[in-house]
Amino acid sequence: MSSLSSRDWDVTRKTVGSLSMWIGSAALFAPRWIAGALGVRPDAARGDVALPLLVRLAAARNIAMGAALLVTPPPQARRTTEVALLLTALDAAAVWTSRAEGDVARRSAVLSGIVLAVASYGTARWHRR
């Protein structure tokens, strides 16, 4: 890896890791707000008793993956980004399934598609040899 691509990778890794930790922290402490902001039906975002637990579980995973991206040395970073991409794809599938059943707003499905596309692009770009 050239020094420029190593520097680019480092900036990307730190940006994605930090963003994951910030979003995860917001979801951990304000699960109903983040669910509503992401397009969960208003009645479910306000009243579903299981929602805070489920959002907090996803938040903990986001925080852990963000921390892993921040501390993983470059040789192991490839595996970390592959796992992060897999989790992002699974999240998108869950959101699209929820959208198909009318449980989340269209913006959630669109946002999930954008996040998955960006994560896929970033993974492909940084994993080229």
mmCIF file with all atom_site columns, C-alpha atoms in Angstrom:
data_model
loop_
_atom_site.group_PDB
_atom_site.id
_atom_site.type_symbol
_atom_site.label_atom_id
_atom_site.label_alt_id
_atom_site.label_comp_id
_atom_site.label_asym_id
_atom_site.label_entity_id
_atom_site.label_seq_id
_atom_site.pdbx_PDB_ins_code
_atom_site.Cartn_x
_atom_site.Cartn_y
_atom_site.Cartn_z
_atom_site.occupancy
_atom_site.B_iso_or_equiv
_atom_site.pdbx_formal_charge
_atom_site.auth_seq_id
_atom_site.auth_comp_id
_atom_site.auth_asym_id
_atom_site.auth_atom_id
_atom_site.pdbx_PDB_model_num
ATOM 1   C CA . MET A 1 1   ? 0.000   0.000  0.000  1.00 0.00 ? 1   MET A CA 1
ATOM 2   C CA . SER A 1 2   ? 1.481   3.384  -0.914 1.00 0.00 ? 2   SER A CA 1
ATOM 3   C CA . SER A 1 3   ? 1.811   6.091  1.706  1.00 0.00 ? 3   SER A CA 1
ATOM 4   C CA . LEU A 1 4   ? -1.065  8.080  0.166  1.00 0.00 ? 4   LEU A CA 1
ATOM 5   C CA . SER A 1 5   ? -3.431  5.122  0.208  1.00 0.00 ? 5   SER A CA 1
ATOM 6   C CA . SER A 1 6   ? -2.309  4.242  3.753  1.00 0.00 ? 6   SER A CA 1
ATOM 7   C CA . ARG A 1 7   ? -3.108  7.794  4.833  1.00 0.00 ? 7   ARG A CA 1
ATOM 8   C CA . ASP A 1 8   ? -6.464  7.698  3.002  1.00 0.00 ? 8   ASP A CA 1
ATOM 9   C CA . TRP A 1 9   ? -7.283  4.370  4.643  1.00 0.00 ? 9   TRP A CA 1
ATOM 10  C CA . ASP A 1 10  ? -6.371  5.757  8.056  1.00 0.00 ? 10  ASP A CA 1
ATOM 11  C CA . VAL A 1 11  ? -8.657  8.778  7.621  1.00 0.00 ? 11  VAL A CA 1
ATOM 12  C CA . THR A 1 12  ? -11.520 6.614  6.356  1.00 0.00 ? 12  THR A CA 1
ATOM 13  C CA . ARG A 1 13  ? -11.089 4.048  9.126  1.00 0.00 ? 13  ARG A CA 1
ATOM 14  C CA . LYS A 1 14  ? -11.083 6.745  11.800 1.00 0.00 ? 14  LYS A CA 1
ATOM 15  C CA . THR A 1 15  ? -14.054 8.570  10.264 1.00 0.00 ? 15  THR A CA 1
ATOM 16  C CA . VAL A 1 16  ? -16.218 5.457  9.975  1.00 0.00 ? 16  VAL A CA 1
ATOM 17  C CA . GLY A 1 17  ? -15.158 4.227  13.409 1.00 0.00 ? 17  GLY A CA 1
ATOM 18  C CA . SER A 1 18  ? -15.922 7.564  15.052 1.00 0.00 ? 18  SER A CA 1
ATOM 19  C CA . LEU A 1 19  ? -19.257 7.910  13.269 1.00 0.00 ? 19  LEU A CA 1
ATOM 20  C CA . SER A 1 20  ? -20.261 4.384  14.324 1.00 0.00 ? 20  SER A CA 1
ATOM 21  C CA . MET A 1 21  ? -19.425 5.178  17.931 1.00 0.00 ? 21  MET A CA 1
ATOM 22  C CA . TRP A 1 22  ? -21.333 8.505  17.904 1.00 0.00 ? 22  TRP A CA 1
ATOM 23  C CA . ILE A 1 23  ? -24.446 6.995  16.309 1.00 0.00 ? 23  ILE A CA 1
ATOM 24  C CA . GLY A 1 24  ? -24.227 3.994  18.618 1.00 0.00 ? 24  GLY A CA 1
ATOM 25  C CA . SER A 1 25  ? -23.930 6.255  21.655 1.00 0.00 ? 25  SER A CA 1
ATOM 26  C CA . ALA A 1 26  ? -26.939 8.331  20.591 1.00 0.00 ? 26  ALA A CA 1
ATOM 27  C CA . ALA A 1 27  ? -28.969 5.157  20.118 1.00 0.00 ? 27  ALA A CA 1
ATOM 28  C CA . LEU A 1 28  ? -27.799 3.768  23.449 1.00 0.00 ? 28  LEU A CA 1
ATOM 29  C CA . PHE A 1 29  ? -28.974 6.795  25.410 1.00 0.00 ? 29  PHE A CA 1
ATOM 30  C CA . ALA A 1 30  ? -31.959 7.902  23.274 1.00 0.00 ? 30  ALA A CA 1
ATOM 31  C CA . PRO A 1 31  ? -33.315 4.758  21.595 1.00 0.00 ? 31  PRO A CA 1
ATOM 32  C CA . ARG A 1 32  ? -36.840 6.053  20.979 1.00 0.00 ? 32  ARG A CA 1
ATOM 33  C CA . TRP A 1 33  ? -35.604 9.317  19.485 1.00 0.00 ? 33  TRP A CA 1
ATOM 34  C CA . ILE A 1 34  ? -33.124 7.605  17.154 1.00 0.00 ? 34  ILE A CA 1
ATOM 35  C CA . ALA A 1 35  ? -35.776 5.058  16.088 1.00 0.00 ? 35  ALA A CA 1
ATOM 36  C CA . GLY A 1 36  ? -38.194 7.855  15.239 1.00 0.00 ? 36  GLY A CA 1
ATOM 37  C CA . ALA A 1 37  ? -35.499 9.836  13.430 1.00 0.00 ? 37  ALA A CA 1
ATOM 38  C CA . LEU A 1 38  ? -34.662 6.768  11.329 1.00 0.00 ? 38  LEU A CA 1
ATOM 39  C CA . GLY A 1 39  ? -38.269 6.258  10.247 1.00 0.00 ? 39  GLY A CA 1
ATOM 40  C CA . VAL A 1 40  ? -39.814 3.769  12.657 1.00 0.00 ? 40  VAL A CA 1
ATOM 41  C CA . ARG A 1 41  ? -43.592 4.257  12.769 1.00 0.00 ? 41  ARG A CA 1
ATOM 42  C CA . PRO A 1 42  ? -44.404 6.987  15.343 1.00 0.00 ? 42  PRO A CA 1
ATOM 43  C CA . ASP A 1 43  ? -46.705 4.739  17.389 1.00 0.00 ? 43  ASP A CA 1
ATOM 44  C CA . ALA A 1 44  ? -43.981 2.070  17.631 1.00 0.00 ? 44  ALA A CA 1
ATOM 45  C CA . ALA A 1 45  ? -41.207 4.587  18.328 1.00 0.00 ? 45  ALA A CA 1
ATOM 46  C CA . ARG A 1 46  ? -43.245 6.000  21.232 1.00 0.00 ? 46  ARG A CA 1
ATOM 47  C CA . GLY A 1 47  ? -44.932 2.952  22.667 1.00 0.00 ? 47  GLY A CA 1
ATOM 48  C CA . ASP A 1 48  ? -43.287 -0.349 21.773 1.00 0.00 ? 48  ASP A CA 1
ATOM 49  C CA . VAL A 1 49  ? -41.848 -1.758 25.006 1.00 0.00 ? 49  VAL A CA 1
ATOM 50  C CA . ALA A 1 50  ? -39.244 -3.947 23.249 1.00 0.00 ? 50  ALA A CA 1
ATOM 51  C CA . LEU A 1 51  ? -37.959 -1.183 20.984 1.00 0.00 ? 51  LEU A CA 1
ATOM 52  C CA . PRO A 1 52  ? -35.466 0.432  23.424 1.00 0.00 ? 52  PRO A CA 1
ATOM 53  C CA . LEU A 1 53  ? -33.818 -2.919 24.149 1.00 0.00 ? 53  LEU A CA 1
ATOM 54  C CA . LEU A 1 54  ? -33.515 -3.836 20.480 1.00 0.00 ? 54  LEU A CA 1
ATOM 55  C CA . VAL A 1 55  ? -32.143 -0.416 19.549 1.00 0.00 ? 55  VAL A CA 1
ATOM 56  C CA . ARG A 1 56  ? -29.655 -0.573 22.436 1.00 0.00 ? 56  ARG A CA 1
ATOM 57  C CA . LEU A 1 57  ? -28.455 -4.016 21.300 1.00 0.00 ? 57  LEU A CA 1
ATOM 58  C CA . ALA A 1 58  ? -27.774 -2.641 17.820 1.00 0.00 ? 58  ALA A CA 1
ATOM 59  C CA . ALA A 1 59  ? -26.152 0.413  19.417 1.00 0.00 ? 59  ALA A CA 1
ATOM 60  C CA . ALA A 1 60  ? -23.773 -1.763 21.409 1.00 0.00 ? 60  ALA A CA 1
ATOM 61  C CA . ARG A 1 61  ? -22.765 -3.558 18.210 1.00 0.00 ? 61  ARG A CA 1
ATOM 62  C CA . ASN A 1 62  ? -22.180 -0.228 16.436 1.00 0.00 ? 62  ASN A CA 1
ATOM 63  C CA . ILE A 1 63  ? -20.041 1.018  19.299 1.00 0.00 ? 63  ILE A CA 1
ATOM 64  C CA . ALA A 1 64  ? -18.015 -2.217 19.322 1.00 0.00 ? 64  ALA A CA 1
ATOM 65  C CA . MET A 1 65  ? -17.455 -2.154 15.540 1.00 0.00 ? 65  MET A CA 1
ATOM 66  C CA . GLY A 1 66  ? -16.521 1.532  15.678 1.00 0.00 ? 66  GLY A CA 1
ATOM 67  C CA . ALA A 1 67  ? -14.016 0.867  18.436 1.00 0.00 ? 67  ALA A CA 1
ATOM 68  C CA . ALA A 1 68  ? -12.603 -2.080 16.493 1.00 0.00 ? 68  ALA A CA 1
ATOM 69  C CA . LEU A 1 69  ? -12.075 0.117  13.434 1.00 0.00 ? 69  LEU A CA 1
ATOM 70  C CA . LEU A 1 70  ? -10.326 2.734  15.550 1.00 0.00 ? 70  LEU A CA 1
ATOM 71  C CA . VAL A 1 71  ? -7.899  0.347  17.242 1.00 0.00 ? 71  VAL A CA 1
ATOM 72  C CA . THR A 1 72  ? -7.290  -2.343 14.622 1.00 0.00 ? 72  THR A CA 1
ATOM 73  C CA . PRO A 1 73  ? -3.810  -2.161 13.110 1.00 0.00 ? 73  PRO A CA 1
ATOM 74  C CA . PRO A 1 74  ? -3.689  -2.014 9.290  1.00 0.00 ? 74  PRO A CA 1
ATOM 75  C CA . PRO A 1 75  ? -2.864  -5.701 8.671  1.00 0.00 ? 75  PRO A CA 1
ATOM 76  C CA . GLN A 1 76  ? -6.014  -6.819 10.527 1.00 0.00 ? 76  GLN A CA 1
ATOM 77  C CA . ALA A 1 77  ? -8.165  -3.892 9.372  1.00 0.00 ? 77  ALA A CA 1
ATOM 78  C CA . ARG A 1 78  ? -9.165  -5.793 6.240  1.00 0.00 ? 78  ARG A CA 1
ATOM 79  C CA . ARG A 1 79  ? -11.049 -8.404 8.273  1.00 0.00 ? 79  ARG A CA 1
ATOM 80  C CA . THR A 1 80  ? -12.640 -5.710 10.454 1.00 0.00 ? 80  THR A CA 1
ATOM 81  C CA . THR A 1 81  ? -13.969 -3.844 7.422  1.00 0.00 ? 81  THR A CA 1
ATOM 82  C CA . GLU A 1 82  ? -15.295 -7.084 5.922  1.00 0.00 ? 82  GLU A CA 1
ATOM 83  C CA . VAL A 1 83  ? -17.208 -7.825 9.134  1.00 0.00 ? 83  VAL A CA 1
ATOM 84  C CA . ALA A 1 84  ? -18.500 -4.230 9.233  1.00 0.00 ? 84  ALA A CA 1
ATOM 85  C CA . LEU A 1 85  ? -19.718 -4.572 5.621  1.00 0.00 ? 85  LEU A CA 1
ATOM 86  C CA . LEU A 1 86  ? -21.465 -7.870 6.414  1.00 0.00 ? 86  LEU A CA 1
ATOM 87  C CA . LEU A 1 87  ? -23.230 -6.294 9.397  1.00 0.00 ? 87  LEU A CA 1
ATOM 88  C CA . THR A 1 88  ? -24.221 -3.294 7.268  1.00 0.00 ? 88  THR A CA 1
ATOM 89  C CA . ALA A 1 89  ? -25.707 -5.630 4.644  1.00 0.00 ? 89  ALA A CA 1
ATOM 90  C CA . LEU A 1 90  ? -27.647 -7.509 7.321  1.00 0.00 ? 90  LEU A CA 1
ATOM 91  C CA . ASP A 1 91  ? -28.927 -4.198 8.743  1.00 0.00 ? 91  ASP A CA 1
ATOM 92  C CA . ALA A 1 92  ? -30.066 -3.132 5.276  1.00 0.00 ? 92  ALA A CA 1
ATOM 93  C CA . ALA A 1 93  ? -31.867 -6.447 4.756  1.00 0.00 ? 93  ALA A CA 1
ATOM 94  C CA . ALA A 1 94  ? -33.668 -6.004 8.089  1.00 0.00 ? 94  ALA A CA 1
ATOM 95  C CA . VAL A 1 95  ? -34.707 -2.447 7.206  1.00 0.00 ? 95  VAL A CA 1
ATOM 96  C CA . TRP A 1 96  ? -35.886 -3.444 3.722  1.00 0.00 ? 96  TRP A CA 1
ATOM 97  C CA . THR A 1 97  ? -37.925 -6.299 5.204  1.00 0.00 ? 97  THR A CA 1
ATOM 98  C CA . SER A 1 98  ? -39.451 -3.892 7.716  1.00 0.00 ? 98  SER A CA 1
ATOM 99  C CA . ARG A 1 99  ? -40.213 -1.447 4.910  1.00 0.00 ? 99  ARG A CA 1
ATOM 100 C CA . ALA A 1 100 ? -41.922 -4.166 2.885  1.00 0.00 ? 100 ALA A CA 1
ATOM 101 C CA . GLU A 1 101 ? -44.178 -4.843 5.874  1.00 0.00 ? 101 GLU A CA 1
ATOM 102 C CA . GLY A 1 102 ? -44.885 -1.126 6.399  1.00 0.00 ? 102 GLY A CA 1
ATOM 103 C CA . ASP A 1 103 ? -43.086 -0.842 9.729  1.00 0.00 ? 103 ASP A CA 1
ATOM 104 C CA . VAL A 1 104 ? -40.615 1.876  8.722  1.00 0.00 ? 104 VAL A CA 1
ATOM 105 C CA . ALA A 1 105 ? -40.728 4.934  6.505  1.00 0.00 ? 105 ALA A CA 1
ATOM 106 C CA . ARG A 1 106 ? -39.432 4.946  2.953  1.00 0.00 ? 106 ARG A CA 1
ATOM 107 C CA . ARG A 1 107 ? -36.554 7.186  4.067  1.00 0.00 ? 107 ARG A CA 1
ATOM 108 C CA . SER A 1 108 ? -35.241 4.319  6.225  1.00 0.00 ? 108 SER A CA 1
ATOM 109 C CA . ALA A 1 109 ? -34.995 2.009  3.223  1.00 0.00 ? 109 ALA A CA 1
ATOM 110 C CA . VAL A 1 110 ? -33.362 4.709  1.106  1.00 0.00 ? 110 VAL A CA 1
ATOM 111 C CA . LEU A 1 111 ? -30.892 5.605  3.882  1.00 0.00 ? 111 LEU A CA 1
ATOM 112 C CA . SER A 1 112 ? -30.010 1.920  4.374  1.00 0.00 ? 112 SER A CA 1
ATOM 113 C CA . GLY A 1 113 ? -29.374 1.566  0.652  1.00 0.00 ? 113 GLY A CA 1
ATOM 114 C CA . ILE A 1 114 ? -27.110 4.611  0.650  1.00 0.00 ? 114 ILE A CA 1
ATOM 115 C CA . VAL A 1 115 ? -25.174 3.411  3.705  1.00 0.00 ? 115 VAL A CA 1
ATOM 116 C CA . LEU A 1 116 ? -24.753 -0.053 2.164  1.00 0.00 ? 116 LEU A CA 1
ATOM 117 C CA . ALA A 1 117 ? -23.611 1.426  -1.171 1.00 0.00 ? 117 ALA A CA 1
ATOM 118 C CA . VAL A 1 118 ? -21.063 3.708  0.510  1.00 0.00 ? 118 VAL A CA 1
ATOM 119 C CA . ALA A 1 119 ? -19.803 0.894  2.752  1.00 0.00 ? 119 ALA A CA 1
ATOM 120 C CA . SER A 1 120 ? -19.490 -1.426 -0.262 1.00 0.00 ? 120 SER A CA 1
ATOM 121 C CA . TYR A 1 121 ? -17.654 1.204  -2.283 1.00 0.00 ? 121 TYR A CA 1
ATOM 122 C CA . GLY A 1 122 ? -15.287 1.952  0.580  1.00 0.00 ? 122 GLY A CA 1
ATOM 123 C CA . THR A 1 123 ? -14.597 -1.722 1.217  1.00 0.00 ? 123 THR A CA 1
ATOM 124 C CA . ALA A 1 124 ? -13.915 -2.398 -2.461 1.00 0.00 ? 124 ALA A CA 1
ATOM 125 C CA . ARG A 1 125 ? -11.711 0.673  -2.781 1.00 0.00 ? 125 ARG A CA 1
ATOM 126 C CA . TRP A 1 126 ? -9.567  -0.070 0.257  1.00 0.00 ? 126 TRP A CA 1
ATOM 127 C CA . HIS A 1 127 ? -9.297  -3.799 -0.461 1.00 0.00 ? 127 HIS A CA 1
ATOM 128 C CA . ARG A 1 128 ? -7.996  -3.528 -4.009 1.00 0.00 ? 128 ARG A CA 1
ATOM 129 C CA . ARG A 1 129 ? -4.457  -4.810 -4.352 1.00 0.00 ? 129 ARG A CA 1
#
